Amino acid sequence: RKEVEQDPGPFNVPEGATVAFNCTYSNSASQSFFWYRQDCRKEPKLLMSVYSSGNEDGRFTAQLNRASQYISLLIRDSKLSDSATYLCVVNPLGGATNKLIFGTGTLLAVQP
Amino acid sequence: EPEVTQTPSHQVTQMGQEVILRCVPISNHLYFYWYRQILGQKVEFLVSFYNNEISEKSEIFDDQFSVERPDGSNFTLKIRSTKLEDSAMYFCASSGRLETQYFGPGTRLLVL
C-alpha cells in the first residue's frame, strides 16, 4: 500500500462547482496532515493544515478521519484560479524536524 | 513576506559532473530540507538538517549527495557525480519552530 494515496484525476469542473478530493495514508501513527497546492512546474505551497476536528478556510474545508486514515478537501464555489494539482501531505512523526510524505496529487481543472 | 530562494533556477550538466544547488532559507528558520520531484512524479524527501547536522535522510540520499550550511544564510546540496536519473526539480524547504515547511521555487537539473 502506498504511504499516501490520492486519485490522480483530472477533475474537470465548471466555475462555481463544489469539488471534493480524498486521500488515504498507510501509517496509522501519522501525526500531522496538510494540503498543499502545486501549480505547473512550480513549488508546493501550503494550502491548509488538517486538524482532527476539521477546519475551514474560506471556500476550503479539510477533514481528517483517523480511524479510517482518510483526509479530504472540499472546495466550494470553484474559481478558475483554483486550477492546480492538490497534494495530500503527511508528516508521520510530527514535529518540525521530520520529513513530509507527499501523495502524487490530484489535478483540478476549473472550466469557464 | 519572507520566502525561500534558490539558485540557479535551471542547471544543465554532463553525466559525472559535480553540481551544487544553493538555497537561502527564511532567515529565522532552524530546520532545512531538500526534496526532489522527477518530472511527472511525486515530491520525494531527500534530507533534513538541523543544528548543523543531518537529522534524517532517505534511501535516495546516498554517498553521492551531501548537504552543507557553509555560513549563516546558505544551505547547499551537492551531487558529486551526477547520473541521468538525477534529472529532476530540486526543492529546498525550511521551517521554524512550528512544523509548516515553506518551499523555494526549485532548481531544475538536467543531466545529459
XYZ file of C-alpha atoms in Angstrom:
224
model
C 0.000 0.000 0.000
C 1.316 3.469 -0.890
C 2.201 5.717 2.036
C -0.128 8.447 0.775
C -2.631 7.679 -1.940
C -4.730 10.072 -4.000
C -6.923 9.857 -7.070
C -4.756 11.499 -9.762
C -7.759 12.940 -11.606
C -8.038 15.079 -13.609
C -11.158 16.618 -12.169
C -12.739 18.890 -14.763
C -15.382 21.096 -13.150
C -17.236 24.267 -14.191
C -16.729 27.532 -12.341
C -18.878 27.676 -9.235
C -18.913 23.926 -8.721
C -18.098 22.153 -5.469
C -15.375 19.553 -5.726
C -14.006 17.084 -3.174
C -10.646 15.351 -3.071
C -9.840 12.318 -0.987
C -6.622 10.881 0.321
C -5.668 7.835 2.368
C -2.485 7.213 4.321
C -0.959 3.945 5.428
C 0.768 4.787 8.715
C -1.870 4.848 11.429
C 0.545 6.610 13.789
C 0.919 9.640 11.495
C 0.767 12.905 13.377
C 0.298 15.841 11.038
C -1.575 16.355 7.815
C -1.635 19.053 5.192
C -2.997 20.022 1.822
C -0.508 21.748 -0.465
C -1.224 23.221 -3.853
C 1.206 22.951 -6.774
C 0.892 24.926 -9.977
C 2.534 23.535 -13.107
C 6.341 23.485 -12.729
C 6.161 25.486 -9.501
C 6.876 24.697 -5.874
C 4.308 23.205 -3.481
C 2.557 25.894 -1.449
C 0.750 25.222 1.797
C -2.993 25.486 1.376
C -4.000 24.408 4.862
C -3.167 22.134 7.743
C -5.729 19.469 8.597
C -6.895 19.138 12.187
C -8.760 16.279 13.819
C -11.847 18.404 14.383
C -11.904 19.533 10.769
C -11.148 23.078 9.716
C -12.288 25.645 7.224
C -10.535 28.496 5.456
C -12.873 30.483 3.272
C -14.058 28.226 0.458
C -11.820 25.363 1.574
C -12.743 22.730 4.163
C -10.442 19.952 5.309
C -11.459 16.865 7.255
C -9.464 14.113 8.932
C -10.734 10.677 9.899
C -8.001 8.954 11.891
C -9.943 5.718 12.277
C -10.225 5.333 8.510
C -6.847 7.006 7.811
C -8.620 9.314 5.419
C -8.218 13.006 4.630
C -10.465 15.133 2.469
C -10.501 18.585 0.941
C -13.675 20.316 -0.194
C -13.565 23.364 -2.444
C -16.767 25.341 -2.766
C -17.606 27.853 -5.494
C -14.606 26.874 -7.640
C -12.692 29.673 -9.350
C -10.565 29.482 -12.485
C -7.592 30.300 -10.261
C -8.179 27.106 -8.270
C -6.879 25.095 -11.242
C -3.781 23.311 -9.921
C -2.591 19.999 -8.520
C -3.653 19.406 -4.924
C -1.164 17.445 -2.854
C -2.102 15.446 0.208
C 0.857 15.531 2.589
C 1.562 13.611 5.783
C 4.221 14.097 8.453
C 4.431 10.610 10.001
C 6.160 11.634 13.203
C 5.035 15.220 13.596
C 7.372 17.985 14.647
C 9.447 20.443 12.671
C 12.426 18.171 12.050
C 10.553 15.494 10.211
C 10.073 14.713 6.580
C 6.885 15.262 4.650
C 5.452 12.423 2.603
C 3.581 13.542 -0.478
C 0.836 11.922 -2.458
C 1.034 12.036 -6.239
C -1.514 14.833 -6.312
C -4.958 15.354 -7.809
C -5.199 17.612 -10.826
C -8.089 20.086 -10.851
C -9.086 21.974 -13.974
C -11.825 24.580 -13.471
C -13.519 25.441 -16.742
C -15.157 28.797 -17.562
C 6.619 38.212 3.087
C 9.809 36.217 3.720
C 10.488 33.431 1.258
C 12.940 30.673 0.464
C 15.134 31.418 -2.539
C 17.100 29.006 -4.708
C 19.823 29.353 -7.315
C 20.234 28.576 -10.099
C 16.712 28.206 -11.423
C 17.970 25.841 -14.132
C 21.170 23.834 -14.447
C 22.327 21.614 -17.289
C 25.296 19.360 -16.647
C 27.095 16.399 -18.122
C 26.844 12.973 -16.515
C 29.629 12.504 -13.976
C 29.996 16.199 -13.208
C 29.518 17.713 -9.767
C 26.721 20.184 -9.155
C 25.949 22.423 -6.201
C 22.431 23.669 -5.680
C 22.032 26.665 -3.420
C 19.248 27.747 -1.124
C 18.680 30.680 1.196
C 16.101 29.598 3.778
C 13.796 32.007 5.598
C 16.049 33.938 7.974
C 14.751 32.867 11.395
C 14.095 29.250 10.444
C 16.054 26.462 12.085
C 15.138 23.374 10.066
C 16.118 22.838 6.473
C 15.177 20.240 3.883
C 15.812 19.099 0.356
C 13.174 17.355 -1.746
C 13.162 16.350 -5.369
C 10.457 15.818 -7.961
C 11.159 13.830 -11.098
C 9.004 15.077 -13.963
C 5.506 13.646 -13.702
C 6.137 12.044 -10.317
C 5.513 12.934 -6.700
C 7.650 15.108 -4.468
C 10.165 12.942 -2.564
C 12.046 13.717 0.633
C 15.846 13.660 0.423
C 17.254 15.029 3.669
C 16.532 17.166 6.704
C 19.121 19.285 8.519
C 19.065 20.833 11.964
C 21.701 22.261 14.264
C 24.400 21.794 11.636
C 23.827 18.124 11.115
C 21.629 15.763 9.140
C 18.618 14.705 11.198
C 17.140 12.300 8.668
C 17.860 11.128 5.129
C 16.074 8.940 2.628
C 17.341 5.968 0.638
C 17.753 8.292 -2.337
C 20.308 10.353 -0.401
C 23.293 8.085 -0.991
C 27.027 8.812 -0.802
C 26.829 10.931 -3.952
C 24.807 13.530 -2.070
C 25.902 15.912 0.654
C 24.488 18.984 2.342
C 26.175 21.888 3.990
C 25.367 25.136 5.687
C 28.590 26.991 4.884
C 27.553 30.264 6.512
C 24.614 31.727 8.405
C 22.368 32.046 5.390
C 23.071 29.469 2.687
C 22.111 25.792 2.585
C 23.583 23.721 -0.236
C 23.003 20.339 -1.836
C 25.968 18.815 -3.647
C 25.735 15.903 -6.049
C 29.266 14.602 -6.542
C 28.956 12.638 -9.771
C 25.630 13.202 -11.474
C 23.698 10.422 -13.162
C 20.990 10.674 -15.807
C 18.406 9.679 -13.205
C 19.328 12.701 -11.053
C 17.463 14.883 -13.553
C 14.641 16.409 -11.545
C 13.360 19.548 -9.872
C 15.095 20.032 -6.527
C 13.202 21.958 -3.868
C 14.676 23.425 -0.725
C 12.343 23.990 2.221
C 12.651 25.483 5.675
C 10.578 25.603 8.819
C 10.638 27.431 12.100
C 9.509 26.150 15.484
C 6.127 25.293 14.028
C 6.264 22.446 11.570
C 4.957 24.191 8.474
C 7.535 23.806 5.727
C 7.910 26.549 3.143
C 9.314 25.636 -0.227
C 11.622 27.528 -2.544
C 10.894 27.849 -6.285
C 13.188 24.946 -7.126
C 16.195 24.248 -9.327
C 15.519 22.260 -12.462
C 18.511 19.970 -13.019
C 19.048 18.269 -16.348
C 21.827 15.685 -16.625
C 22.898 14.839 -20.173
